[in-house]
Amino acid sequence: MNQEITDASEFAQTSLPQLAQLDTLLRCHICKDFLKTPVLTPCGHTFCSLCIREYLTKEPKCPLCLNELRESSLRSDFLVNEIIESYKSSRKQLLEVLKKEAPKEATPLI
C-alpha cells in the first residue's frame, strides 16, 4: 500500500497558509489522519469510527474532554464524511497551485 502521508503544515509556505487550519479540523484527534467514517460523540467531538471504538475498549471517556462515553452513543456524521472526501480529492492539486502562487520574499531596496 503506497499511502502518502500528509500534514497540515504543508500549507505554511503557500499563498493561503490559513488552509492549514481547515486541514487540521478534518483530521482525527487520535490517529491524526483524515477522518475515516467519522462519528460524532454526544459531547460534540468527531473521531474516526474505528479509532474511537478502539479507544473506548481501554477508556470509556472522550479523549478530548474526558466526558463519560459509550459506544452506543456514537452517531455517524455523513456530512463531515462528504466534506472530507471532497477536500481530499482536490487537496494535492490545491497545494500545487498555492505553492506556485506563494508570495515571493521581498528583496530589500538599497
PDB file of N, CA and C in Angstrom:
ATOM      1  N   MET A   1       0.838  -1.174   0.000  1.00  0.00           N
ATOM      2  CA  MET A   1       0.000   0.000   0.000  1.00  0.00           C
ATOM      3  C   MET A   1       0.887   1.242   0.000  1.00  0.00           C
ATOM      4  N   ASN A   2       0.739   2.074  -1.026  1.00  0.00           N
ATOM      5  CA  ASN A   2       1.536   3.276  -1.165  1.00  0.00           C
ATOM      6  C   ASN A   2       0.689   4.478  -0.771  1.00  0.00           C
ATOM      7  N   GLN A   3       0.584   4.742   0.522  1.00  0.00           N
ATOM      8  CA  GLN A   3      -0.232   5.843   1.009  1.00  0.00           C
ATOM      9  C   GLN A   3       0.664   7.009   1.382  1.00  0.00           C
ATOM     10  N   GLU A   4       0.387   8.134   0.774  1.00  0.00           N
ATOM     11  CA  GLU A   4       1.156   9.342   1.023  1.00  0.00           C
ATOM     12  C   GLU A   4       0.768   9.936   2.371  1.00  0.00           C
ATOM     13  N   ILE A   5       1.746  10.222   3.194  1.00  0.00           N
ATOM     14  CA  ILE A   5       1.490  10.832   4.498  1.00  0.00           C
ATOM     15  C   ILE A   5       1.452  12.342   4.309  1.00  0.00           C
ATOM     16  N   THR A   6       0.371  12.938   4.762  1.00  0.00           N
ATOM     17  CA  THR A   6       0.204  14.380   4.607  1.00  0.00           C
ATOM     18  C   THR A   6       0.187  15.047   5.972  1.00  0.00           C
ATOM     19  N   ASP A   7       0.393  16.352   5.949  1.00  0.00           N
ATOM     20  CA  ASP A   7       0.431  17.112   7.190  1.00  0.00           C
ATOM     21  C   ASP A   7      -0.086  18.518   6.898  1.00  0.00           C
ATOM     22  N   ALA A   8      -0.830  19.067   7.808  1.00  0.00           N
ATOM     23  CA  ALA A   8      -1.405  20.400   7.623  1.00  0.00           C
ATOM     24  C   ALA A   8      -0.340  21.471   7.420  1.00  0.00           C
ATOM     25  N   SER A   9       0.858  21.259   7.932  1.00  0.00           N
ATOM     26  CA  SER A   9       1.929  22.257   7.794  1.00  0.00           C
ATOM     27  C   SER A   9       2.376  22.441   6.349  1.00  0.00           C
ATOM     28  N   GLU A  10       1.950  21.550   5.454  1.00  0.00           N
ATOM     29  CA  GLU A  10       2.304  21.701   4.038  1.00  0.00           C
ATOM     30  C   GLU A  10       1.751  23.002   3.461  1.00  0.00           C
ATOM     31  N   PHE A  11       0.739  23.571   4.102  1.00  0.00           N
ATOM     32  CA  PHE A  11       0.160  24.822   3.608  1.00  0.00           C
ATOM     33  C   PHE A  11       0.921  26.058   4.109  1.00  0.00           C
ATOM     34  N   ALA A  12       1.856  25.883   5.018  1.00  0.00           N
ATOM     35  CA  ALA A  12       2.559  27.024   5.623  1.00  0.00           C
ATOM     36  C   ALA A  12       3.276  27.892   4.598  1.00  0.00           C
ATOM     37  N   GLN A  13       3.886  27.286   3.610  1.00  0.00           N
ATOM     38  CA  GLN A  13       4.655  28.041   2.621  1.00  0.00           C
ATOM     39  C   GLN A  13       3.876  28.270   1.325  1.00  0.00           C
ATOM     40  N   THR A  14       2.565  28.394   1.424  1.00  0.00           N
ATOM     41  CA  THR A  14       1.735  28.649   0.249  1.00  0.00           C
ATOM     42  C   THR A  14       1.147  30.046   0.328  1.00  0.00           C
ATOM     43  N   SER A  15       0.416  30.434  -0.710  1.00  0.00           N
ATOM     44  CA  SER A  15      -0.218  31.754  -0.702  1.00  0.00           C
ATOM     45  C   SER A  15      -1.452  31.804   0.199  1.00  0.00           C
ATOM     46  N   LEU A  16      -1.898  30.649   0.705  1.00  0.00           N
ATOM     47  CA  LEU A  16      -3.031  30.595   1.635  1.00  0.00           C
ATOM     48  C   LEU A  16      -2.702  29.715   2.835  1.00  0.00           C
ATOM     49  N   PRO A  17      -1.798  30.152   3.699  1.00  0.00           N
ATOM     50  CA  PRO A  17      -1.404  29.325   4.841  1.00  0.00           C
ATOM     51  C   PRO A  17      -2.567  29.051   5.799  1.00  0.00           C
ATOM     52  N   GLN A  18      -3.650  29.842   5.707  1.00  0.00           N
ATOM     53  CA  GLN A  18      -4.807  29.639   6.568  1.00  0.00           C
ATOM     54  C   GLN A  18      -5.478  28.285   6.312  1.00  0.00           C
ATOM     55  N   LEU A  19      -5.240  27.675   5.161  1.00  0.00           N
ATOM     56  CA  LEU A  19      -5.835  26.370   4.873  1.00  0.00           C
ATOM     57  C   LEU A  19      -5.299  25.277   5.796  1.00  0.00           C
ATOM     58  N   ALA A  20      -4.203  25.537   6.462  1.00  0.00           N
ATOM     59  CA  ALA A  20      -3.669  24.564   7.423  1.00  0.00           C
ATOM     60  C   ALA A  20      -4.692  24.304   8.525  1.00  0.00           C
ATOM     61  N   GLN A  21      -5.438  25.331   8.919  1.00  0.00           N
ATOM     62  CA  GLN A  21      -6.441  25.155   9.961  1.00  0.00           C
ATOM     63  C   GLN A  21      -7.567  24.238   9.487  1.00  0.00           C
ATOM     64  N   LEU A  22      -8.046  24.431   8.259  1.00  0.00           N
ATOM     65  CA  LEU A  22      -9.079  23.555   7.712  1.00  0.00           C
ATOM     66  C   LEU A  22      -8.565  22.123   7.632  1.00  0.00           C
ATOM     67  N   ASP A  23      -7.344  21.967   7.160  1.00  0.00           N
ATOM     68  CA  ASP A  23      -6.728  20.647   7.034  1.00  0.00           C
ATOM     69  C   ASP A  23      -6.677  19.951   8.398  1.00  0.00           C
ATOM     70  N   THR A  24      -6.345  20.685   9.425  1.00  0.00           N
ATOM     71  CA  THR A  24      -6.271  20.134  10.785  1.00  0.00           C
ATOM     72  C   THR A  24      -7.649  19.745  11.308  1.00  0.00           C
ATOM     73  N   LEU A  25      -8.657  20.561  11.036  1.00  0.00           N
ATOM     74  CA  LEU A  25     -10.006  20.291  11.521  1.00  0.00           C
ATOM     75  C   LEU A  25     -10.610  19.025  10.921  1.00  0.00           C
ATOM     76  N   LEU A  26     -10.124  18.614   9.762  1.00  0.00           N
ATOM     77  CA  LEU A  26     -10.663  17.432   9.084  1.00  0.00           C
ATOM     78  C   LEU A  26      -9.921  16.156   9.479  1.00  0.00           C
ATOM     79  N   ARG A  27      -9.088  16.241  10.508  1.00  0.00           N
ATOM     80  CA  ARG A  27      -8.295  15.097  10.950  1.00  0.00           C
ATOM     81  C   ARG A  27      -8.771  14.581  12.303  1.00  0.00           C
ATOM     82  N   CYS A  28      -8.571  13.301  12.507  1.00  0.00           N
ATOM     83  CA  CYS A  28      -8.925  12.635  13.757  1.00  0.00           C
ATOM     84  C   CYS A  28      -7.918  13.020  14.847  1.00  0.00           C
ATOM     85  N   HIS A  29      -8.409  13.308  16.031  1.00  0.00           N
ATOM     86  CA  HIS A  29      -7.517  13.651  17.150  1.00  0.00           C
ATOM     87  C   HIS A  29      -6.763  12.439  17.684  1.00  0.00           C
ATOM     88  N   ILE A  30      -7.173  11.257  17.304  1.00  0.00           N
ATOM     89  CA  ILE A  30      -6.499  10.053  17.785  1.00  0.00           C
ATOM     90  C   ILE A  30      -5.403   9.623  16.817  1.00  0.00           C
ATOM     91  N   CYS A  31      -5.744   9.411  15.548  1.00  0.00           N
ATOM     92  CA  CYS A  31      -4.748   8.905  14.580  1.00  0.00           C
ATOM     93  C   CYS A  31      -4.050  10.009  13.796  1.00  0.00           C
ATOM     94  N   LYS A  32      -4.580  11.223  13.821  1.00  0.00           N
ATOM     95  CA  LYS A  32      -4.021  12.405  13.147  1.00  0.00           C
ATOM     96  C   LYS A  32      -4.137  12.358  11.622  1.00  0.00           C
ATOM     97  N   ASP A  33      -4.807  11.345  11.089  1.00  0.00           N
ATOM     98  CA  ASP A  33      -5.042  11.251   9.649  1.00  0.00           C
ATOM     99  C   ASP A  33      -6.426  11.837   9.374  1.00  0.00           C
ATOM    100  N   PHE A  34      -6.771  11.990   8.084  1.00  0.00           N
ATOM    101  CA  PHE A  34      -8.110  12.471   7.769  1.00  0.00           C
ATOM    102  C   PHE A  34      -9.134  11.498   8.334  1.00  0.00           C
ATOM    103  N   LEU A  35     -10.223  12.038   8.820  1.00  0.00           N
ATOM    104  CA  LEU A  35     -11.278  11.224   9.421  1.00  0.00           C
ATOM    105  C   LEU A  35     -11.776  10.175   8.436  1.00  0.00           C
ATOM    106  N   LYS A  36     -11.857   8.946   8.916  1.00  0.00           N
ATOM    107  CA  LYS A  36     -12.390   7.840   8.128  1.00  0.00           C
ATOM    108  C   LYS A  36     -13.667   7.373   8.812  1.00  0.00           C
ATOM    109  N   THR A  37     -14.762   7.362   8.093  1.00  0.00           N
ATOM    110  CA  THR A  37     -16.069   7.009   8.646  1.00  0.00           C
ATOM    111  C   THR A  37     -16.277   7.773   9.962  1.00  0.00           C
ATOM    112  N   PRO A  38     -16.341   9.110   9.885  1.00  0.00           N
ATOM    113  CA  PRO A  38     -16.426   9.915  11.098  1.00  0.00           C
ATOM    114  C   PRO A  38     -17.701   9.661  11.904  1.00  0.00           C
ATOM    115  N   VAL A  39     -17.523   9.668  13.213  1.00  0.00           N
ATOM    116  CA  VAL A  39     -18.651   9.563  14.145  1.00  0.00           C
ATOM    117  C   VAL A  39     -18.582  10.730  15.124  1.00  0.00           C
ATOM    118  N   LEU A  40     -19.756  11.173  15.527  1.00  0.00           N
ATOM    119  CA  LEU A  40     -19.896  12.305  16.439  1.00  0.00           C
ATOM    120  C   LEU A  40     -20.267  11.789  17.819  1.00  0.00           C
ATOM    121  N   THR A  41     -19.620  12.324  18.840  1.00  0.00           N
ATOM    122  CA  THR A  41     -19.921  11.955  20.217  1.00  0.00           C
ATOM    123  C   THR A  41     -21.004  12.888  20.759  1.00  0.00           C
ATOM    124  N   PRO A  42     -21.687  12.513  21.847  1.00  0.00           N
ATOM    125  CA  PRO A  42     -22.686  13.407  22.450  1.00  0.00           C
ATOM    126  C   PRO A  42     -22.072  14.728  22.933  1.00  0.00           C
ATOM    127  N   CYS A  43     -20.770  14.718  23.214  1.00  0.00           N
ATOM    128  CA  CYS A  43     -20.111  15.950  23.678  1.00  0.00           C
ATOM    129  C   CYS A  43     -19.636  16.822  22.510  1.00  0.00           C
ATOM    130  N   GLY A  44     -19.915  16.383  21.262  1.00  0.00           N
ATOM    131  CA  GLY A  44     -19.635  17.227  20.099  1.00  0.00           C
ATOM    132  C   GLY A  44     -18.297  17.023  19.431  1.00  0.00           C
ATOM    133  N   HIS A  45     -17.578  15.980  19.773  1.00  0.00           N
ATOM    134  CA  HIS A  45     -16.286  15.715  19.148  1.00  0.00           C
ATOM    135  C   HIS A  45     -16.428  14.644  18.064  1.00  0.00           C
ATOM    136  N   THR A  46     -15.577  14.747  17.054  1.00  0.00           N
ATOM    137  CA  THR A  46     -15.642  13.820  15.929  1.00  0.00           C
ATOM    138  C   THR A  46     -14.329  13.049  15.830  1.00  0.00           C
ATOM    139  N   PHE A  47     -14.453  11.747  15.628  1.00  0.00           N
ATOM    140  CA  PHE A  47     -13.300  10.851  15.506  1.00  0.00           C
ATOM    141  C   PHE A  47     -13.571   9.842  14.401  1.00  0.00           C
ATOM    142  N   CYS A  48     -12.519   9.173  13.936  1.00  0.00           N
ATOM    143  CA  CYS A  48     -12.709   8.023  13.055  1.00  0.00           C
ATOM    144  C   CYS A  48     -13.496   6.987  13.856  1.00  0.00           C
ATOM    145  N   SER A  49     -14.404   6.311  13.206  1.00  0.00           N
ATOM    146  CA  SER A  49     -15.206   5.296  13.891  1.00  0.00           C
ATOM    147  C   SER A  49     -14.316   4.243  14.541  1.00  0.00           C
ATOM    148  N   LEU A  50     -13.388   3.714  13.799  1.00  0.00           N
ATOM    149  CA  LEU A  50     -12.519   2.661  14.324  1.00  0.00           C
ATOM    150  C   LEU A  50     -11.633   3.177  15.464  1.00  0.00           C
ATOM    151  N   CYS A  51     -11.080   4.364  15.303  1.00  0.00           N
ATOM    152  CA  CYS A  51     -10.193   4.926  16.337  1.00  0.00           C
ATOM    153  C   CYS A  51     -10.907   5.063  17.678  1.00  0.00           C
ATOM    154  N   ILE A  52     -12.095   5.683  17.664  1.00  0.00           N
ATOM    155  CA  ILE A  52     -12.787   5.913  18.937  1.00  0.00           C
ATOM    156  C   ILE A  52     -13.290   4.601  19.525  1.00  0.00           C
ATOM    157  N   ARG A  53     -13.698   3.662  18.704  1.00  0.00           N
ATOM    158  CA  ARG A  53     -14.172   2.382  19.232  1.00  0.00           C
ATOM    159  C   ARG A  53     -13.028   1.607  19.897  1.00  0.00           C
ATOM    160  N   GLU A  54     -11.841   1.647  19.289  1.00  0.00           N
ATOM    161  CA  GLU A  54     -10.679   1.002  19.914  1.00  0.00           C
ATOM    162  C   GLU A  54     -10.308   1.708  21.210  1.00  0.00           C
ATOM    163  N   TYR A  55     -10.362   3.038  21.195  1.00  0.00           N
ATOM    164  CA  TYR A  55     -10.041   3.819  22.390  1.00  0.00           C
ATOM    165  C   TYR A  55     -11.004   3.483  23.530  1.00  0.00           C
ATOM    166  N   LEU A  56     -12.281   3.358  23.207  1.00  0.00           N
ATOM    167  CA  LEU A  56     -13.296   3.097  24.228  1.00  0.00           C
ATOM    168  C   LEU A  56     -13.160   1.722  24.872  1.00  0.00           C
ATOM    169  N   THR A  57     -12.481   0.794  24.212  1.00  0.00           N
ATOM    170  CA  THR A  57     -12.266  -0.517  24.842  1.00  0.00           C
ATOM    171  C   THR A  57     -11.290  -0.403  26.007  1.00  0.00           C
ATOM    172  N   LYS A  58     -10.471   0.651  26.011  1.00  0.00           N
ATOM    173  CA  LYS A  58      -9.490   0.854  27.085  1.00  0.00           C
ATOM    174  C   LYS A  58      -9.958   1.888  28.106  1.00  0.00           C
ATOM    175  N   GLU A  59     -10.664   2.912  27.602  1.00  0.00           N
ATOM    176  CA  GLU A  59     -11.059   4.034  28.458  1.00  0.00           C
ATOM    177  C   GLU A  59     -12.442   4.524  28.027  1.00  0.00           C
ATOM    178  N   PRO A  60     -13.468   4.397  28.872  1.00  0.00           N
ATOM    179  CA  PRO A  60     -14.826   4.792  28.480  1.00  0.00           C
ATOM    180  C   PRO A  60     -15.087   6.298  28.600  1.00  0.00           C
ATOM    181  N   LYS A  61     -14.162   7.103  28.077  1.00  0.00           N
ATOM    182  CA  LYS A  61     -14.276   8.559  28.149  1.00  0.00           C
ATOM    183  C   LYS A  61     -13.853   9.166  26.825  1.00  0.00           C
ATOM    184  N   CYS A  62     -14.371  10.350  26.534  1.00  0.00           N
ATOM    185  CA  CYS A  62     -13.947  11.086  25.343  1.00  0.00           C
ATOM    186  C   CYS A  62     -12.480  11.469  25.523  1.00  0.00           C
ATOM    187  N   PRO A  63     -11.638  11.203  24.531  1.00  0.00           N
ATOM    188  CA  PRO A  63     -10.207  11.533  24.669  1.00  0.00           C
ATOM    189  C   PRO A  63      -9.929  13.031  24.769  1.00  0.00           C
ATOM    190  N   LEU A  64     -10.884  13.865  24.360  1.00  0.00           N
ATOM    191  CA  LEU A  64     -10.645  15.304  24.401  1.00  0.00           C
ATOM    192  C   LEU A  64     -11.167  15.977  25.670  1.00  0.00           C
ATOM    193  N   CYS A  65     -12.418  15.687  26.033  1.00  0.00           N
ATOM    194  CA  CYS A  65     -12.992  16.389  27.190  1.00  0.00           C
ATOM    195  C   CYS A  65     -13.175  15.493  28.413  1.00  0.00           C
ATOM    196  N   LEU A  66     -12.908  14.215  28.259  1.00  0.00           N
ATOM    197  CA  LEU A  66     -12.987  13.218  29.322  1.00  0.00           C
ATOM    198  C   LEU A  66     -14.395  12.976  29.867  1.00  0.00           C
ATOM    199  N   ASN A  67     -15.424  13.398  29.111  1.00  0.00           N
ATOM    200  CA  ASN A  67     -16.793  13.045  29.497  1.00  0.00           C
ATOM    201  C   ASN A  67     -16.987  11.550  29.318  1.00  0.00           C
ATOM    202  N   GLU A  68     -17.857  10.962  30.157  1.00  0.00           N
ATOM    203  CA  GLU A  68     -18.169   9.549  30.017  1.00  0.00           C
ATOM    204  C   GLU A  68     -18.751   9.312  28.622  1.00  0.00           C
ATOM    205  N   LEU A  69     -18.358   8.211  28.000  1.00  0.00           N
ATOM    206  CA  LEU A  69     -18.759   7.957  26.614  1.00  0.00           C
ATOM    207  C   LEU A  69     -18.972   6.469  26.404  1.00  0.00           C
ATOM    208  N   ARG A  70     -20.066   6.144  25.775  1.00  0.00           N
ATOM    209  CA  ARG A  70     -20.367   4.752  25.438  1.00  0.00           C
ATOM    210  C   ARG A  70     -20.442   4.609  23.923  1.00  0.00           C
ATOM    211  N   GLU A  71     -20.024   3.459  23.446  1.00  0.00           N
ATOM    212  CA  GLU A  71     -20.038   3.197  22.007  1.00  0.00           C
ATOM    213  C   GLU A  71     -21.439   3.374  21.424  1.00  0.00           C
ATOM    214  N   SER A  72     -22.446   3.005  22.156  1.00  0.00           N
ATOM    215  CA  SER A  72     -23.831   3.087  21.671  1.00  0.00           C
ATOM    216  C   SER A  72     -24.298   4.533  21.443  1.00  0.00           C
ATOM    217  N   SER A  73     -23.569   5.516  22.000  1.00  0.00           N
ATOM    218  CA  SER A  73     -23.968   6.916  21.841  1.00  0.00           C
ATOM    219  C   SER A  73     -23.315   7.589  20.633  1.00  0.00           C
ATOM    220  N   LEU A  74     -22.432   6.881  19.928  1.00  0.00           N
ATOM    221  CA  LEU A  74     -21.775   7.437  18.751  1.00  0.00           C
ATOM    222  C   LEU A  74     -22.757   7.499  17.589  1.00  0.00           C
ATOM    223  N   ARG A  75     -22.680   8.582  16.795  1.00  0.00           N
ATOM    224  CA  ARG A  75     -23.561   8.762  15.646  1.00  0.00           C
ATOM    225  C   ARG A  75     -22.727   9.060  14.405  1.00  0.00           C
ATOM    226  N   SER A  76     -23.072   8.405  13.305  1.00  0.00           N
ATOM    227  CA  SER A  76     -22.376   8.652  12.040  1.00  0.00           C
ATOM    228  C   SER A  76     -22.552  10.104  11.635  1.00  0.00           C
ATOM    229  N   ASP A  77     -21.488  10.676  11.070  1.00  0.00           N
ATOM    230  CA  ASP A  77     -21.524  12.072  10.620  1.00  0.00           C
ATOM    231  C   ASP A  77     -21.324  12.079   9.106  1.00  0.00           C
ATOM    232  N   PHE A  78     -22.432  11.880   8.381  1.00  0.00           N
ATOM    233  CA  PHE A  78     -22.369  11.725   6.930  1.00  0.00           C
ATOM    234  C   PHE A  78     -21.905  12.993   6.220  1.00  0.00           C
ATOM    235  N   LEU A  79     -22.339  14.165   6.684  1.00  0.00           N
ATOM    236  CA  LEU A  79     -21.948  15.415   6.049  1.00  0.00           C
ATOM    237  C   LEU A  79     -20.440  15.633   6.158  1.00  0.00           C
ATOM    238  N   VAL A  80     -19.886  15.421   7.340  1.00  0.00           N
ATOM    239  CA  VAL A  80     -18.433  15.574   7.523  1.00  0.00           C
ATOM    240  C   VAL A  80     -17.689  14.605   6.618  1.00  0.00           C
ATOM    241  N   ASN A  81     -18.206  13.399   6.477  1.00  0.00           N
ATOM    242  CA  ASN A  81     -17.571  12.421   5.602  1.00  0.00           C
ATOM    243  C   ASN A  81     -17.532  12.933   4.158  1.00  0.00           C
ATOM    244  N   GLU A  82     -18.631  13.498   3.673  1.00  0.00           N
ATOM    245  CA  GLU A  82     -18.682  14.033   2.308  1.00  0.00           C
ATOM    246  C   GLU A  82     -17.721  15.214   2.141  1.00  0.00           C
ATOM    247  N   ILE A  83     -17.638  16.078   3.130  1.00  0.00           N
ATOM    248  CA  ILE A  83     -16.732  17.226   3.089  1.00  0.00           C
ATOM    249  C   ILE A  83     -15.284  16.746   3.002  1.00  0.00           C
ATOM    250  N   ILE A  84     -14.936  15.759   3.813  1.00  0.00           N
ATOM    251  CA  ILE A  84     -13.570  15.236   3.825  1.00  0.00           C
ATOM    252  C   ILE A  84     -13.219  14.601   2.484  1.00  0.00           C
ATOM    253  N   GLU A  85     -14.116  13.798   1.943  1.00  0.00           N
ATOM    254  CA  GLU A  85     -13.852  13.149   0.661  1.00  0.00           C
ATOM    255  C   GLU A  85     -13.681  14.179  -0.453  1.00  0.00           C
ATOM    256  N   SER A  86     -14.485  15.210  -0.451  1.00  0.00           N
ATOM    257  CA  SER A  86     -14.372  16.284  -1.438  1.00  0.00           C
ATOM    258  C   SER A  86     -13.031  17.009  -1.298  1.00  0.00           C
ATOM    259  N   TYR A  87     -12.676  17.330  -0.073  1.00  0.00           N
ATOM    260  CA  TYR A  87     -11.411  18.022   0.194  1.00  0.00           C
ATOM    261  C   TYR A  87     -10.213  17.167  -0.210  1.00  0.00           C
ATOM    262  N   LYS A  88     -10.235  15.897   0.175  1.00  0.00           N
ATOM    263  CA  LYS A  88      -9.113  15.002  -0.141  1.00  0.00           C
ATOM    264  C   LYS A  88      -8.923  14.858  -1.652  1.00  0.00           C
ATOM    265  N   SER A  89     -10.003  14.874  -2.413  1.00  0.00           N
ATOM    266  CA  SER A  89      -9.890  14.686  -3.859  1.00  0.00           C
ATOM    267  C   SER A  89      -9.232  15.887  -4.547  1.00  0.00           C
ATOM    268  N   SER A  90      -9.253  17.053  -3.912  1.00  0.00           N
ATOM    269  CA  SER A  90      -8.646  18.228  -4.530  1.00  0.00           C
ATOM    270  C   SER A  90      -7.430  18.760  -3.777  1.00  0.00           C
ATOM    271  N   ARG A  91      -7.086  18.165  -2.644  1.00  0.00           N
ATOM    272  CA  ARG A  91      -6.017  18.680  -1.790  1.00  0.00           C
ATOM    273  C   ARG A  91      -4.669  18.773  -2.505  1.00  0.00           C
ATOM    274  N   LYS A  92      -4.262  17.728  -3.177  1.00  0.00           N
ATOM    275  CA  LYS A  92      -2.944  17.712  -3.829  1.00  0.00           C
ATOM    276  C   LYS A  92      -2.840  18.813  -4.888  1.00  0.00           C
ATOM    277  N   GLN A  93      -3.858  18.921  -5.722  1.00  0.00           N
ATOM    278  CA  GLN A  93      -3.853  19.945  -6.762  1.00  0.00           C
ATOM    279  C   GLN A  93      -3.907  21.338  -6.138  1.00  0.00           C
ATOM    280  N   LEU A  94      -4.693  21.503  -5.108  1.00  0.00           N
ATOM    281  CA  LEU A  94      -4.790  22.776  -4.413  1.00  0.00           C
ATOM    282  C   LEU A  94      -3.422  23.196  -3.860  1.00  0.00           C
ATOM    283  N   LEU A  95      -2.729  22.262  -3.231  1.00  0.00           N
ATOM    284  CA  LEU A  95      -1.387  22.541  -2.705  1.00  0.00           C
ATOM    285  C   LEU A  95      -0.432  22.964  -3.811  1.00  0.00           C
ATOM    286  N   GLU A  96      -0.462  22.254  -4.937  1.00  0.00           N
ATOM    287  CA  GLU A  96       0.438  22.569  -6.057  1.00  0.00           C
ATOM    288  C   GLU A  96       0.197  23.982  -6.571  1.00  0.00           C
ATOM    289  N   VAL A  97      -1.061  24.335  -6.757  1.00  0.00           N
ATOM    290  CA  VAL A  97      -1.404  25.666  -7.257  1.00  0.00           C
ATOM    291  C   VAL A  97      -0.982  26.742  -6.253  1.00  0.00           C
ATOM    292  N   LEU A  98      -1.267  26.517  -4.986  1.00  0.00           N
ATOM    293  CA  LEU A  98      -0.951  27.513  -3.967  1.00  0.00           C
ATOM    294  C   LEU A  98       0.551  27.674  -3.758  1.00  0.00           C
ATOM    295  N   LYS A  99       1.314  26.603  -3.933  1.00  0.00           N
ATOM    296  CA  LYS A  99       2.769  26.712  -3.802  1.00  0.00           C
ATOM    297  C   LYS A  99       3.353  27.543  -4.934  1.00  0.00           C
ATOM    298  N   LYS A 100       2.774  27.431  -6.138  1.00  0.00           N
ATOM    299  CA  LYS A 100       3.237  28.242  -7.280  1.00  0.00           C
ATOM    300  C   LYS A 100       2.944  29.712  -7.056  1.00  0.00           C
ATOM    301  N   GLU A 101       1.857  29.982  -6.361  1.00  0.00           N
ATOM    302  CA  GLU A 101       1.446  31.355  -6.108  1.00  0.00           C
ATOM    303  C   GLU A 101       1.999  31.912  -4.799  1.00  0.00           C
ATOM    304  N   ALA A 102       2.843  31.148  -4.135  1.00  0.00           N
ATOM    305  CA  ALA A 102       3.377  31.577  -2.837  1.00  0.00           C
ATOM    306  C   ALA A 102       4.028  32.949  -2.958  1.00  0.00           C
ATOM    307  N   PRO A 103       3.802  33.787  -1.969  1.00  0.00           N
ATOM    308  CA  PRO A 103       4.400  35.136  -2.025  1.00  0.00           C
ATOM    309  C   PRO A 103       5.923  35.042  -2.046  1.00  0.00           C
ATOM    310  N   LYS A 104       6.500  35.817  -2.919  1.00  0.00           N
ATOM    311  CA  LYS A 104       7.956  35.850  -3.042  1.00  0.00           C
ATOM    312  C   LYS A 104       8.541  36.670  -1.904  1.00  0.00           C
ATOM    313  N   GLU A 105       9.734  36.283  -1.490  1.00  0.00           N
ATOM    314  CA  GLU A 105      10.423  37.044  -0.456  1.00  0.00           C
ATOM    315  C   GLU A 105      10.719  38.443  -1.004  1.00  0.00           C
ATOM    316  N   ALA A 106      10.411  39.444  -0.222  1.00  0.00           N
ATOM    317  CA  ALA A 106      10.687  40.811  -0.663  1.00  0.00           C
ATOM    318  C   ALA A 106      12.185  41.048  -0.685  1.00  0.00           C
ATOM    319  N   THR A 107      12.657  41.590  -1.799  1.00  0.00           N
ATOM    320  CA  THR A 107      14.080  41.915  -1.898  1.00  0.00           C
ATOM    321  C   THR A 107      14.289  43.317  -1.367  1.00  0.00           C
ATOM    322  N   PRO A 108      15.274  43.480  -0.508  1.00  0.00           N
ATOM    323  CA  PRO A 108      15.498  44.811   0.096  1.00  0.00           C
ATOM    324  C   PRO A 108      15.966  45.823  -0.948  1.00  0.00           C
ATOM    325  N   LEU A 109      15.442  47.027  -0.833  1.00  0.00           N
ATOM    326  CA  LEU A 109      15.859  48.127  -1.719  1.00  0.00           C
ATOM    327  C   LEU A 109      17.106  48.766  -1.132  1.00  0.00           C
ATOM    328  N   ILE A 110      18.096  48.921  -1.949  1.00  0.00           N
ATOM    329  CA  ILE A 110      19.351  49.507  -1.451  1.00  0.00           C
ATOM    330  C   ILE A 110      19.569  50.862  -2.055  1.00  0.00           C
TER     331      ILE A 110
END
